[in-house]
Amino acid sequence: MTVQRTGIYPGSFDPVTTGHIDIITRSRRLMDRLVVGVAVNTGKSPLFGFDERVDMLCAEIADLPSGAGMAEIEVRPIEGLLVRFARNCGASMIVRGLRAVSDFDYEFQMAGMNARMERDIETVFLMASERHTFIASRLVKEVALLGGDYSSFVPERVGRRLAEEVERHRERKASAD
Ligand code: PNS
């Protein structure tokens, strides 16, 4: 009997960037089933609601090629503890992308605490590909809200959604002033 290897790629995905897609694409080769876990409560105040974040992710994932040696992908909400979610999914690993040294502290703490809570689930880090090392959803949103060109940081469809959201944000702000 072959063992099915399940991995979780958790995140806020507010919104999904080309960096996230790169990690999804690469981590698929390491497992049989990849569950992309979208945090319901991000701990930050998200620009996009949960459903929109999921919709954008699903649309991008649907466009990824599938085939031999590539894990099936599911998108699911994470409501409570990540390790509990991972265990309920039958996962043996949590995948996180590492971009720069500045990510390390936070990731080190999370991986350590998660490991203490769930010994059997390993956190696996993938170094961001060179083209994506500097991309962060937080900065993409900042650039978008300040009128900069963010088109190379997000998939095209996400860029269009972001433009609509920025417009909506401006209208809300204008009517509040
Ligand atoms: O994309 P992000 O915002 O860096 O993702 C953070 C995320 C969702 C992975 C993290 O906030 C998380 O694990 N949330 C679930 C709640 C949890 O388990 N918190 C304790 C972590 S030690």
Coordinates of C-alpha atoms and ligand atoms in Angstrom, one line a residue:
M1 CA 0.0 0.0 0.0
T2 CA 1.4 3.4 -0.9
V3 CA 1.2 6.2 1.7
Q4 CA -0.6 9.3 0.6
R5 CA 1.5 12.3 1.6
T6 CA -0.6 15.4 2.4
G7 CA 0.8 18.9 2.9
I8 CA -0.8 22.1 3.9
Y9 CA 0.1 25.5 2.5
P10 CA -1.5 28.0 4.9
G11 CA -1.8 31.8 4.5
S12 CA -3.9 34.8 4.4
F13 CA -3.7 35.2 0.6
D14 CA -4.9 38.9 0.8
P15 CA -4.5 38.7 -2.2
V16 CA -2.7 35.7 -3.7
T17 CA 0.5 36.9 -5.4
T18 CA 2.8 35.3 -8.1
G19 CA 5.0 34.4 -5.1
H20 CA 2.2 32.2 -3.6
I21 CA 1.6 30.6 -7.0
D22 CA 5.3 29.8 -7.3
I23 CA 5.3 28.0 -3.9
I24 CA 2.1 26.1 -4.7
T25 CA 3.5 25.0 -8.0
R26 CA 6.8 23.8 -6.5
S27 CA 5.4 22.2 -3.3
R28 CA 3.0 20.1 -5.4
R29 CA 5.9 18.0 -6.5
L30 CA 6.7 17.1 -2.9
M31 CA 3.4 15.4 -2.0
D32 CA 0.3 13.6 -3.3
R33 CA -2.3 16.1 -2.0
L34 CA -1.8 19.8 -1.3
V35 CA -4.4 21.6 0.9
V36 CA -4.1 25.3 0.5
G37 CA -5.5 26.6 3.8
V38 CA -6.9 30.1 3.8
A39 CA -7.0 31.8 7.2
V40 CA -10.6 33.0 7.9
N41 CA -9.3 35.4 10.6
T42 CA -6.0 36.8 9.4
G43 CA -5.2 38.7 12.6
K44 CA -4.7 41.7 10.3
S45 CA -7.6 43.6 8.8
P46 CA -7.8 42.1 5.3
L47 CA -8.5 44.2 2.2
F48 CA -10.5 41.2 0.7
G49 CA -13.1 39.2 2.5
F50 CA -12.6 35.5 3.0
D51 CA -14.8 34.5 0.0
E52 CA -13.0 36.8 -2.4
R53 CA -9.6 35.6 -1.2
V54 CA -10.7 32.0 -1.8
D55 CA -12.3 32.8 -5.2
M56 CA -9.1 34.5 -6.5
L57 CA -7.0 31.6 -5.3
C58 CA -9.3 29.0 -6.8
A59 CA -9.4 30.7 -10.2
E60 CA -5.5 30.8 -10.3
I61 CA -5.2 27.2 -9.1
A62 CA -7.7 26.1 -11.8
D63 CA -5.3 27.4 -14.4
L64 CA -2.3 25.4 -13.2
P65 CA -1.3 22.4 -15.2
S66 CA -1.9 19.0 -13.6
G67 CA -0.3 15.7 -14.4
A68 CA 1.8 12.9 -13.1
G69 CA 3.9 13.7 -10.1
M70 CA 1.8 16.8 -9.2
A71 CA -0.4 16.8 -6.2
E72 CA -4.1 17.4 -6.4
I73 CA -4.9 20.7 -4.8
E74 CA -7.8 21.6 -2.5
V75 CA -8.6 25.0 -1.0
R76 CA -10.0 25.0 2.5
P77 CA -10.7 27.5 5.3
I78 CA -8.6 27.5 8.4
E79 CA -10.7 28.6 11.3
G80 CA -8.8 27.7 14.4
L81 CA -5.3 26.4 15.1
L82 CA -3.2 25.6 12.0
V83 CA -1.8 22.4 13.6
R84 CA -5.3 21.1 14.4
F85 CA -6.4 21.9 10.9
A86 CA -3.4 20.1 9.5
R87 CA -4.0 17.0 11.7
N88 CA -7.7 16.9 10.6
C89 CA -6.5 17.0 7.0
G90 CA -4.2 14.1 7.7
A91 CA -1.2 16.2 6.8
S92 CA 2.4 15.3 7.6
M93 CA 3.8 18.7 6.6
I94 CA 3.2 22.4 6.6
V95 CA 4.8 24.3 3.7
R96 CA 5.9 27.9 4.1
G97 CA 7.7 30.2 1.7
L98 CA 10.8 32.1 3.0
R99 CA 11.7 35.2 1.2
A100 CA 14.3 37.0 3.2
V101 CA 16.0 37.0 6.6
S102 CA 13.2 39.2 7.8
D103 CA 10.7 36.4 7.5
F104 CA 12.9 34.1 9.6
D105 CA 12.0 35.3 13.1
Y106 CA 8.3 34.9 12.6
E107 CA 8.5 31.6 10.7
F108 CA 11.0 30.2 13.3
Q109 CA 8.6 31.0 16.1
M110 CA 5.6 29.6 14.4
A111 CA 7.4 26.4 13.2
G112 CA 8.7 25.9 16.8
M113 CA 5.4 26.4 18.5
N114 CA 3.6 24.2 15.9
A115 CA 6.2 21.5 16.3
R116 CA 5.7 21.5 20.1
M117 CA 2.0 21.2 19.7
E118 CA 2.1 18.6 16.9
R119 CA 5.3 16.5 16.9
D120 CA 4.4 14.5 13.8
I121 CA 3.8 17.5 11.5
E122 CA 7.0 19.0 10.0
T123 CA 7.2 22.6 8.7
V124 CA 9.0 22.6 5.4
F125 CA 10.4 25.9 4.0
L126 CA 10.8 26.6 0.3
M127 CA 13.0 29.5 -0.6
A128 CA 11.1 31.9 -2.7
S129 CA 12.3 31.8 -6.3
E130 CA 14.6 34.6 -7.2
R131 CA 11.9 36.5 -9.2
H132 CA 9.6 36.5 -6.2
T133 CA 11.8 37.1 -3.2
F134 CA 10.6 40.6 -2.6
I135 CA 6.8 40.2 -3.2
A136 CA 4.5 40.5 -0.2
S137 CA 0.7 40.9 -0.2
R138 CA 1.0 43.7 2.3
L139 CA 3.3 45.7 0.0
V140 CA 1.3 44.9 -3.1
K141 CA -1.8 46.4 -1.4
E142 CA 0.2 49.4 -0.3
V143 CA 1.5 50.0 -3.8
A144 CA -2.0 49.6 -5.2
L145 CA -3.6 51.9 -2.8
L146 CA -0.9 54.5 -3.5
G147 CA -1.4 54.3 -7.3
G148 CA 1.7 52.4 -8.2
D149 CA 2.2 49.7 -10.8
Y150 CA 1.7 46.3 -9.1
S151 CA 0.9 44.3 -12.3
S152 CA 4.0 42.1 -12.1
F153 CA 3.4 41.1 -8.5
V154 CA 0.0 39.4 -8.9
P155 CA -1.7 37.3 -11.6
E156 CA -3.6 39.3 -14.1
R157 CA -7.1 38.5 -12.8
V158 CA -6.0 39.4 -9.3
G159 CA -4.6 42.6 -10.6
R160 CA -8.1 43.5 -12.1
R161 CA -9.8 42.7 -8.8
L162 CA -7.3 44.7 -6.9
A163 CA -7.9 47.7 -9.2
E164 CA -11.7 47.4 -8.5
E165 CA -11.1 47.2 -4.8
V166 CA -8.8 50.2 -4.8
E167 CA -11.5 52.2 -6.6
R168 CA -14.1 51.1 -4.1
H169 CA -11.7 52.0 -1.3
R170 CA -11.2 55.5 -2.8
E171 CA -15.0 56.0 -3.1
R172 CA -15.6 55.0 0.5
K173 CA -12.9 57.3 1.6
A174 CA -14.2 60.2 -0.5
S175 CA -17.7 59.8 0.9
A176 CA -16.4 59.6 4.4
D177 CA -14.4 62.9 4.0
Ligands
PNS1 O1 0.0 34.6 4.9 P1 0.3 34.7 6.4 O2 -0.6 35.9 6.9 O3 1.7 34.9 6.8 O4 -0.3 33.4 7.1 C1 -0.3 33.3 8.5 C2 -1.0 32.0 9.0 C3 -2.4 31.9 8.5 C4 -0.2 30.8 8.5 C5 -1.0 32.0 10.6 O5 -1.6 33.2 11.0 C6 -1.7 30.8 11.2 O6 -1.1 29.8 11.3 N1 -2.9 31.0 11.6 C7 -3.7 30.0 12.2 C8 -3.8 30.2 13.7 C9 -2.7 29.5 14.5 O7 -2.5 28.3 14.4 N2 -1.9 30.4 15.2 C10 -0.8 29.9 16.0 C11 0.5 29.9 15.2 S1 1.9 29.3 16.2

